[in-house]
Coordinates of N, CA, C and O in Angstrom, one line a residue:
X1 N -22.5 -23.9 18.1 CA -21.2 -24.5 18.5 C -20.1 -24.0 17.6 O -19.0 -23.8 18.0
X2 N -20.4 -23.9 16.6 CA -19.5 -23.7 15.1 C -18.7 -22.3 15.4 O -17.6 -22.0 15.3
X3 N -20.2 -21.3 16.1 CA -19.6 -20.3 15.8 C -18.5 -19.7 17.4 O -17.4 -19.2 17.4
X4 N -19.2 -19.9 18.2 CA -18.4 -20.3 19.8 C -17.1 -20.8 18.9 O -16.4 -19.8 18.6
X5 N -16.7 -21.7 18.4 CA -15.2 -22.0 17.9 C -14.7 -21.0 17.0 O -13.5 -20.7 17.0
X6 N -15.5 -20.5 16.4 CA -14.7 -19.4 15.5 C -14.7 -18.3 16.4 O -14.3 -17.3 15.9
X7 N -15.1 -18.0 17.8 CA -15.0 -16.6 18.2 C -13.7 -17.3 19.6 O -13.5 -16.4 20.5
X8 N -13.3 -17.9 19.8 CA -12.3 -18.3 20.7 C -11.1 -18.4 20.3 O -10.2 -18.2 21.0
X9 N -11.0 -19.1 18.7 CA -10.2 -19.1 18.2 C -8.9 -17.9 18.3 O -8.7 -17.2 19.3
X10 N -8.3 -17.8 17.1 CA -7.5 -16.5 16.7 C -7.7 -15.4 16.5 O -8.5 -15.2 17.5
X11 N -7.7 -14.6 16.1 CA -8.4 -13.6 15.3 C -7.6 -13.7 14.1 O -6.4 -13.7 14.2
X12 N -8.3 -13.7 12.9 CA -8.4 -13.4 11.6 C -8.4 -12.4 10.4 O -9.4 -11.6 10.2
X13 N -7.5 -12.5 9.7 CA -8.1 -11.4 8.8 C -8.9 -11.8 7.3 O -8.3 -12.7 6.7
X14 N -9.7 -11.5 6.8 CA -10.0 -11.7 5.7 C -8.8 -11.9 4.5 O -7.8 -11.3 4.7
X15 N -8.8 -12.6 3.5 CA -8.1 -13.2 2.7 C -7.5 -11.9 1.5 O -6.4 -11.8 0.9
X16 N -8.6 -11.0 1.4 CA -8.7 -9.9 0.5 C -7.7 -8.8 2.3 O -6.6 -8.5 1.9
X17 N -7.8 -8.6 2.9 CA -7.1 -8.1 3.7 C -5.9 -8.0 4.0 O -5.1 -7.0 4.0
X18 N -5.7 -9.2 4.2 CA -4.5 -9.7 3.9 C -3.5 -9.6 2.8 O -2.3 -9.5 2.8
X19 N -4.5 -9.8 2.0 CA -3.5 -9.4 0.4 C -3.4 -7.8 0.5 O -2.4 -7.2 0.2
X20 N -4.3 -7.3 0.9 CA -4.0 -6.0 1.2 C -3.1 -5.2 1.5 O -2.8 -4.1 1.0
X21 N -2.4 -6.3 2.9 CA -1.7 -5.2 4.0 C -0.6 -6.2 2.7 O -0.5 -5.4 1.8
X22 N -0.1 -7.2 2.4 CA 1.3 -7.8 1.8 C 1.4 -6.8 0.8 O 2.5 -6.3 0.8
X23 N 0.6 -6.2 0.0 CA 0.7 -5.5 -1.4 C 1.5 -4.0 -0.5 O 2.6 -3.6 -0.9
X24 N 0.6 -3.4 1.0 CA 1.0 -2.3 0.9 C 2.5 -2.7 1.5 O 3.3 -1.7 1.3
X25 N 3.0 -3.6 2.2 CA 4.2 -4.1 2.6 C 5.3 -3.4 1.1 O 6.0 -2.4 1.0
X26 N 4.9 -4.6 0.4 CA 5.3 -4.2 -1.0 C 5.7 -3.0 -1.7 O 6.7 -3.1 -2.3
X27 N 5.2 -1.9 -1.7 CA 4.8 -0.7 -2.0 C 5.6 0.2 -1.0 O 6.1 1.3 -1.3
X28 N 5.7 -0.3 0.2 CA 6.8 0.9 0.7 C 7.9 0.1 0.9 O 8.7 0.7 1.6
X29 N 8.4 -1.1 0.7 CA 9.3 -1.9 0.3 C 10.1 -1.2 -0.9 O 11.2 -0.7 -0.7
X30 N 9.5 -1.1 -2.1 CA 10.1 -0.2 -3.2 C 10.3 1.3 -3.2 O 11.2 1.8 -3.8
X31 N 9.4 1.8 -2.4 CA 9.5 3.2 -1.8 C 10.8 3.2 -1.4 O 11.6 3.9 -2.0
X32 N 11.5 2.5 -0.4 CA 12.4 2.1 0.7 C 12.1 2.8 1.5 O 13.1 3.5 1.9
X33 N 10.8 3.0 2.4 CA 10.3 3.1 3.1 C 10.3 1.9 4.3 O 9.2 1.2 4.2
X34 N 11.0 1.6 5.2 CA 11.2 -0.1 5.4 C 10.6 0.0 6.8 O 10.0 -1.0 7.3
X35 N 10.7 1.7 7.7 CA 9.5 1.5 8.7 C 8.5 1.1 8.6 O 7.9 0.3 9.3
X36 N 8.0 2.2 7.4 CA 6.4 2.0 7.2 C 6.4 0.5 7.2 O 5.8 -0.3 8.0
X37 N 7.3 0.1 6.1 CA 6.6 -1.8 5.5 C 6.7 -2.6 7.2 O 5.8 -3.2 7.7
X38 N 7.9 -2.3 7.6 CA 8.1 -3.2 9.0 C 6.6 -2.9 10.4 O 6.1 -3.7 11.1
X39 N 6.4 -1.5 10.1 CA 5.1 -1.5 10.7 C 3.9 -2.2 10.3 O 3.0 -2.3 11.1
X40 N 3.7 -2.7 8.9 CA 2.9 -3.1 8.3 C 2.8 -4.6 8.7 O 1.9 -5.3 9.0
X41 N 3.9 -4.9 8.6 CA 4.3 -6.3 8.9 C 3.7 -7.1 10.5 O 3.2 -8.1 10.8
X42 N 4.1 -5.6 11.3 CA 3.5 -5.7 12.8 C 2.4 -6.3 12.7 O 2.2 -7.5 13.0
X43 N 1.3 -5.3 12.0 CA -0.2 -6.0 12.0 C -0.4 -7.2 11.5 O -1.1 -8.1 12.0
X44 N 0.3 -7.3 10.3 CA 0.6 -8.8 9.8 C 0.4 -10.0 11.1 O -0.5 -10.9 11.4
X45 N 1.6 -9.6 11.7 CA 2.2 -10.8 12.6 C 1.3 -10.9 13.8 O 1.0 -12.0 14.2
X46 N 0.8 -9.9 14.3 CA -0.5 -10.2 15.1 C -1.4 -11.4 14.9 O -1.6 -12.3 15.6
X47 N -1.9 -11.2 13.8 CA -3.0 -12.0 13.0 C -2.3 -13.8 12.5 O -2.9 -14.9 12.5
X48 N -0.9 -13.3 12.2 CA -0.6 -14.7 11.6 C 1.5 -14.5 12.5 O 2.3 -13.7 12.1
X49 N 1.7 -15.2 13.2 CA 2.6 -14.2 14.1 C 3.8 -15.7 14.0 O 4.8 -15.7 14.8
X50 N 3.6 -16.9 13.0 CA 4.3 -17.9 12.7 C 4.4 -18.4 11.4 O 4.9 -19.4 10.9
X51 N 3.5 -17.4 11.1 CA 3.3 -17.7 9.0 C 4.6 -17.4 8.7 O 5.1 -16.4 9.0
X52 N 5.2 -18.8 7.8 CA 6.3 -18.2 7.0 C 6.2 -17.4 6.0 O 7.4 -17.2 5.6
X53 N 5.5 -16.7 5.3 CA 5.0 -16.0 4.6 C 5.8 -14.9 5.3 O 7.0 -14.6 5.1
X54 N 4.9 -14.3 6.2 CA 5.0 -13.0 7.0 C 6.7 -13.3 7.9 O 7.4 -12.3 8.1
X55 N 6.9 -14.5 8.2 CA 8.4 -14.1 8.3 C 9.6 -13.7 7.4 O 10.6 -12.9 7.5
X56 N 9.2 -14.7 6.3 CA 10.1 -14.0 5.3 C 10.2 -12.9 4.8 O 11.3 -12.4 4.5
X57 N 8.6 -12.1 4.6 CA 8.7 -11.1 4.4 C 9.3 -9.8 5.3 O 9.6 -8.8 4.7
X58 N 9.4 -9.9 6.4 CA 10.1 -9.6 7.3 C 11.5 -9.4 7.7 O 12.1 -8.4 8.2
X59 N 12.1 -11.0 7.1 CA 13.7 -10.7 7.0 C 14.0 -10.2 5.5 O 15.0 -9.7 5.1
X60 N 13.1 -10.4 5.0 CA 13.7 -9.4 3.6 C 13.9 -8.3 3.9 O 14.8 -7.7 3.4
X61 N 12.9 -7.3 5.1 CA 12.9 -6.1 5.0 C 13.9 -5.2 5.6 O 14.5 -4.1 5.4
X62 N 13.9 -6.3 6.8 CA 14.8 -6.1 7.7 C 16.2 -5.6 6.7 O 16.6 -4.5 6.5
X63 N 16.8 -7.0 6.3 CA 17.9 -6.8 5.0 C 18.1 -5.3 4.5 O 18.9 -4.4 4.7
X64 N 17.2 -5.4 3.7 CA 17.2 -4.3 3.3 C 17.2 -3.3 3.8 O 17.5 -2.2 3.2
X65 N 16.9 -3.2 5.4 CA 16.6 -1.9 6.0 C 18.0 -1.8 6.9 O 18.2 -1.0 7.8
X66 N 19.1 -2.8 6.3 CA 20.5 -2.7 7.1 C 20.8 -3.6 8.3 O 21.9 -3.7 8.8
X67 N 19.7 -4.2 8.8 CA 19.4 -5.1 10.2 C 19.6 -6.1 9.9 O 18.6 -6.8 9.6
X68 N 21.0 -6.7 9.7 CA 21.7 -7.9 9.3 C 21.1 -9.4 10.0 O 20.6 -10.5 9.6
X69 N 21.4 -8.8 11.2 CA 21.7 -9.6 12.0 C 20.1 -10.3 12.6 O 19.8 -11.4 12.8
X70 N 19.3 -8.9 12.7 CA 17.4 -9.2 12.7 C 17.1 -10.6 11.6 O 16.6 -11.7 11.8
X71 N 17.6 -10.3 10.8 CA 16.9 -10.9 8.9 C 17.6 -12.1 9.3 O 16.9 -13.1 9.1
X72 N 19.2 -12.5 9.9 CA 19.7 -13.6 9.7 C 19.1 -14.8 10.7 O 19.0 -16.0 10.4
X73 N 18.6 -14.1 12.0 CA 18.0 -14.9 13.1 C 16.4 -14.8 12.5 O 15.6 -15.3 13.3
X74 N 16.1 -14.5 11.8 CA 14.8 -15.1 11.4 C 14.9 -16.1 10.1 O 14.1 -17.1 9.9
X75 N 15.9 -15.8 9.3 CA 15.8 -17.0 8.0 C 16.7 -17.9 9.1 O 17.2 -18.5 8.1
X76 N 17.4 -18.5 10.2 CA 17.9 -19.4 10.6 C 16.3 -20.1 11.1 O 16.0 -21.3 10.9
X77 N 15.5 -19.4 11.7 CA 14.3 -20.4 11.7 C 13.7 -20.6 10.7 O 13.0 -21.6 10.3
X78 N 13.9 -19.9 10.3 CA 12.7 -20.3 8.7 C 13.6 -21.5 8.2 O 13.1 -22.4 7.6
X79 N 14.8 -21.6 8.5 CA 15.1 -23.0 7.5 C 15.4 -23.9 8.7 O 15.6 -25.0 8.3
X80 N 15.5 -23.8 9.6 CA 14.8 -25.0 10.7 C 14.1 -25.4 10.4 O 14.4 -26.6 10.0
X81 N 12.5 -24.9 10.1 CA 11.3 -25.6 9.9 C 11.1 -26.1 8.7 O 9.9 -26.5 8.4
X82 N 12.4 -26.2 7.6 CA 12.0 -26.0 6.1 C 13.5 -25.9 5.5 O 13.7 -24.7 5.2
X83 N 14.6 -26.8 5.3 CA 15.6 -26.3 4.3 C 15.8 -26.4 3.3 O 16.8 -26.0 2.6
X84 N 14.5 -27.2 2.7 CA 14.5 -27.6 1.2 C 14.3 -26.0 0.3 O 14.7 -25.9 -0.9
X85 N 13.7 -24.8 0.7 CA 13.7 -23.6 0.2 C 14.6 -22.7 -0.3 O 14.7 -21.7 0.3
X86 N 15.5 -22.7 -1.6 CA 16.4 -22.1 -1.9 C 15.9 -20.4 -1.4 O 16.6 -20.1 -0.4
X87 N 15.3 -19.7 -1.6 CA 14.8 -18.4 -1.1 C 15.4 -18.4 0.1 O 16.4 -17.7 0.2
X88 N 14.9 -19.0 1.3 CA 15.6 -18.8 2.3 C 16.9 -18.9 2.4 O 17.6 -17.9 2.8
X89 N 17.3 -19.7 2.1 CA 19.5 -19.9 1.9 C 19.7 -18.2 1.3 O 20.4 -17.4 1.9
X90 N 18.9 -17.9 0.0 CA 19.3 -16.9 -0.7 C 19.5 -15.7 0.3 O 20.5 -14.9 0.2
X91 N 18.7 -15.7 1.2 CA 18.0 -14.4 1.8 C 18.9 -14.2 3.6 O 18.9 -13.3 4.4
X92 N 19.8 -15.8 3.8 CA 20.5 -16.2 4.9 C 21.8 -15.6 4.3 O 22.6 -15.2 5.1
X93 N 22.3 -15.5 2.7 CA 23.1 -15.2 2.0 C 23.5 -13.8 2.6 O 24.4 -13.4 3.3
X94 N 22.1 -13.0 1.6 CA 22.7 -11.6 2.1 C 22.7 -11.2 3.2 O 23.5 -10.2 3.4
X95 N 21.9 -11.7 4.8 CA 22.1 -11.6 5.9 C 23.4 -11.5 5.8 O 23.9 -10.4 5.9
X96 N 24.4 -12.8 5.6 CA 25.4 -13.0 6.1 C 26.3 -12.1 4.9 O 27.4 -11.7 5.2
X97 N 26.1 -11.9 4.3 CA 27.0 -11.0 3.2 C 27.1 -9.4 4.0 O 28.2 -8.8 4.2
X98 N 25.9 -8.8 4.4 CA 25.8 -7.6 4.8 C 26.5 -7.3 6.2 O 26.8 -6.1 6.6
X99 N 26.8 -8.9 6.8 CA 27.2 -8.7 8.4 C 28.9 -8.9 8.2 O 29.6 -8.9 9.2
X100 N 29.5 -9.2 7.0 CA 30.3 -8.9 6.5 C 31.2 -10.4 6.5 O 32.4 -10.5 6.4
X101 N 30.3 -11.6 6.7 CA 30.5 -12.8 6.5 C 30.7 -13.7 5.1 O 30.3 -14.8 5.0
X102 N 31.3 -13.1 4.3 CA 30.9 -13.3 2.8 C 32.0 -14.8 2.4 O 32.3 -15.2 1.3
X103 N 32.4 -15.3 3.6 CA 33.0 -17.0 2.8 C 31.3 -17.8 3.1 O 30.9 -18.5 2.2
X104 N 30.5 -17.4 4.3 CA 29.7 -18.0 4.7 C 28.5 -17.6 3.8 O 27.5 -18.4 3.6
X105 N 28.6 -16.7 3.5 CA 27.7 -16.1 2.2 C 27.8 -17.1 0.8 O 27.1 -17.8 0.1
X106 N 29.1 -16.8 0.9 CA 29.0 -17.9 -0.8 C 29.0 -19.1 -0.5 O 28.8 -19.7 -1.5
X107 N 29.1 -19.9 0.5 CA 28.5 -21.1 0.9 C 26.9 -21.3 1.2 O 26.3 -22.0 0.4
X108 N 26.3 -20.7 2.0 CA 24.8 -20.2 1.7 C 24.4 -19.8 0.3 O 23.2 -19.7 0.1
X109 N 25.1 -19.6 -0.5 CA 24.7 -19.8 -2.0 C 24.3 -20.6 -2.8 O 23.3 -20.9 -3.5
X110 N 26.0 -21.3 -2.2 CA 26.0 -23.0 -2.9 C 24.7 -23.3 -2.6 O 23.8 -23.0 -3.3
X111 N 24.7 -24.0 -1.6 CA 23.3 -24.5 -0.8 C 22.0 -23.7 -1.7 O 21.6 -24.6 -2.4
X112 N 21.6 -22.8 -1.9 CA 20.6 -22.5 -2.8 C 21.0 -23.2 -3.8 O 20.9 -24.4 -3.6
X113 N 21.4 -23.0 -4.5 CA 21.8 -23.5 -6.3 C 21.9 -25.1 -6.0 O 21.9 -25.8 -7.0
X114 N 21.8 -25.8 -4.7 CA 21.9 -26.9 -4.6 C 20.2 -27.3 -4.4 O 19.7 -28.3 -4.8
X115 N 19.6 -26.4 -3.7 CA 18.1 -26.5 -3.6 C 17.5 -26.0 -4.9 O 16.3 -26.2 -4.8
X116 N 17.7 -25.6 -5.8 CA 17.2 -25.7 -7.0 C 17.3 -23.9 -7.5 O 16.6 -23.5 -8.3
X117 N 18.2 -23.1 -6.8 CA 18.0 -21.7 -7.6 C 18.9 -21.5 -8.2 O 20.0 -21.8 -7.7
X118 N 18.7 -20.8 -9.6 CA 19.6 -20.9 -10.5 C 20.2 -19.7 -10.3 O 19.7 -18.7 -9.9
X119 N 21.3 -19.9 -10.6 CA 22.4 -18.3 -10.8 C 21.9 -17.4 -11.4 O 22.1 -16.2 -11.0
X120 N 21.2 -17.7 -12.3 CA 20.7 -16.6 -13.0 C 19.4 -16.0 -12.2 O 18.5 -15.5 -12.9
X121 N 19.2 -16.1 -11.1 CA 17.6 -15.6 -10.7 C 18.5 -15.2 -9.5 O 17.8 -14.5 -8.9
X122 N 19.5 -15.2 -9.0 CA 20.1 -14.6 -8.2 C 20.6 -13.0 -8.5 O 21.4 -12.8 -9.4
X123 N 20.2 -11.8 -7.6 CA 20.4 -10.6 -7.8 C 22.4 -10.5 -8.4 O 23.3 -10.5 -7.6
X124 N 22.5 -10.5 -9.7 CA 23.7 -9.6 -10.1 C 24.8 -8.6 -8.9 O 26.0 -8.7 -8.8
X125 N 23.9 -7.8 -8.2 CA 24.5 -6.9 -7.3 C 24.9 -7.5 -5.9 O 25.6 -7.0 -5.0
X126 N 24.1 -8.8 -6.1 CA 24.6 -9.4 -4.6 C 25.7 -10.4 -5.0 O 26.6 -10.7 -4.2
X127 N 25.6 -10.7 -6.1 CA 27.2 -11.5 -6.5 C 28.2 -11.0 -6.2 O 29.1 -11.3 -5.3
X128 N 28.0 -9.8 -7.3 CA 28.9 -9.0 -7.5 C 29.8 -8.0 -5.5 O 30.9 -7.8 -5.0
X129 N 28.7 -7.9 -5.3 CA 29.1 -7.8 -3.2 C 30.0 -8.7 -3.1 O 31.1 -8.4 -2.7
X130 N 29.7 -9.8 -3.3 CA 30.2 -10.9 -2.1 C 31.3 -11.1 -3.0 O 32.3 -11.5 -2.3
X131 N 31.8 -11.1 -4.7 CA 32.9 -11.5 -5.0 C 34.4 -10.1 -4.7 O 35.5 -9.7 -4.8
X132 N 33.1 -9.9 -4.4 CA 34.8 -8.4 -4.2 C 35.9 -8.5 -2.7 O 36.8 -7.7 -2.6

């Protein structure tokens, strides 16, 4: 019976797998390789396709990969389900900083620094964006 439930279920990845594909996420993240990572992500989201984990990692990449607007409609759910997360505000920041919203940006700041992230853990280069 045990195992009839685990084969109906989801499909799964192993825990070491998983850290796998996040590392190689990671890795072409720094590359700025952000297809590869966004491809990487795909398999990701298969397996776990509502993990906040795998979403966030996702609108970061997006961000980074120029897709403002992708990154901003995914951290708007992510802090639906959750606004106590300064990361997320942070990461709704540069969405809206990049889409060229930058009063709504330094307000989405506030809001982080009011969820507990300090100025100083906040990227220098994104300040520095949004005060110009």
């Amino acid at each position: 019976e045990e195992l009839n439930q685990v084969s109906i279920g989801a499909p799964r990845l192993s825990w070491g797998m998983r850290n796998d594909l996040i590392r190689q996420v990671a890795l072409f993240e720094r590359a700025k390789n952000y297809a590869k990572a966004l491809e990487t992500i795909k398999l990701l989201e298969k397996f776990y396709p509502a993990k906040t984990e795998v979403l966030f990692l996702k609108a970061r990449v997006l961000g980074k990969d120029g897709k403002f607007a992708q990154s901003l409609t995914i951290c708007d759910s992510l802090i639906a389900r959750d606004d106590t997360l300064s990361e997320w505000h942070t990461m709704r920041a540069t969405a809206l900083n990049g889409l060229g919203r930058k009063a709504e940006a330094k307000k989405e700041l506030e809001i982080a620094k009011q969820k507990g992230r300090d100025a100083e853990q906040m990227p220098d280069l994104f300040e520095y964006r949004i005060n110009k």
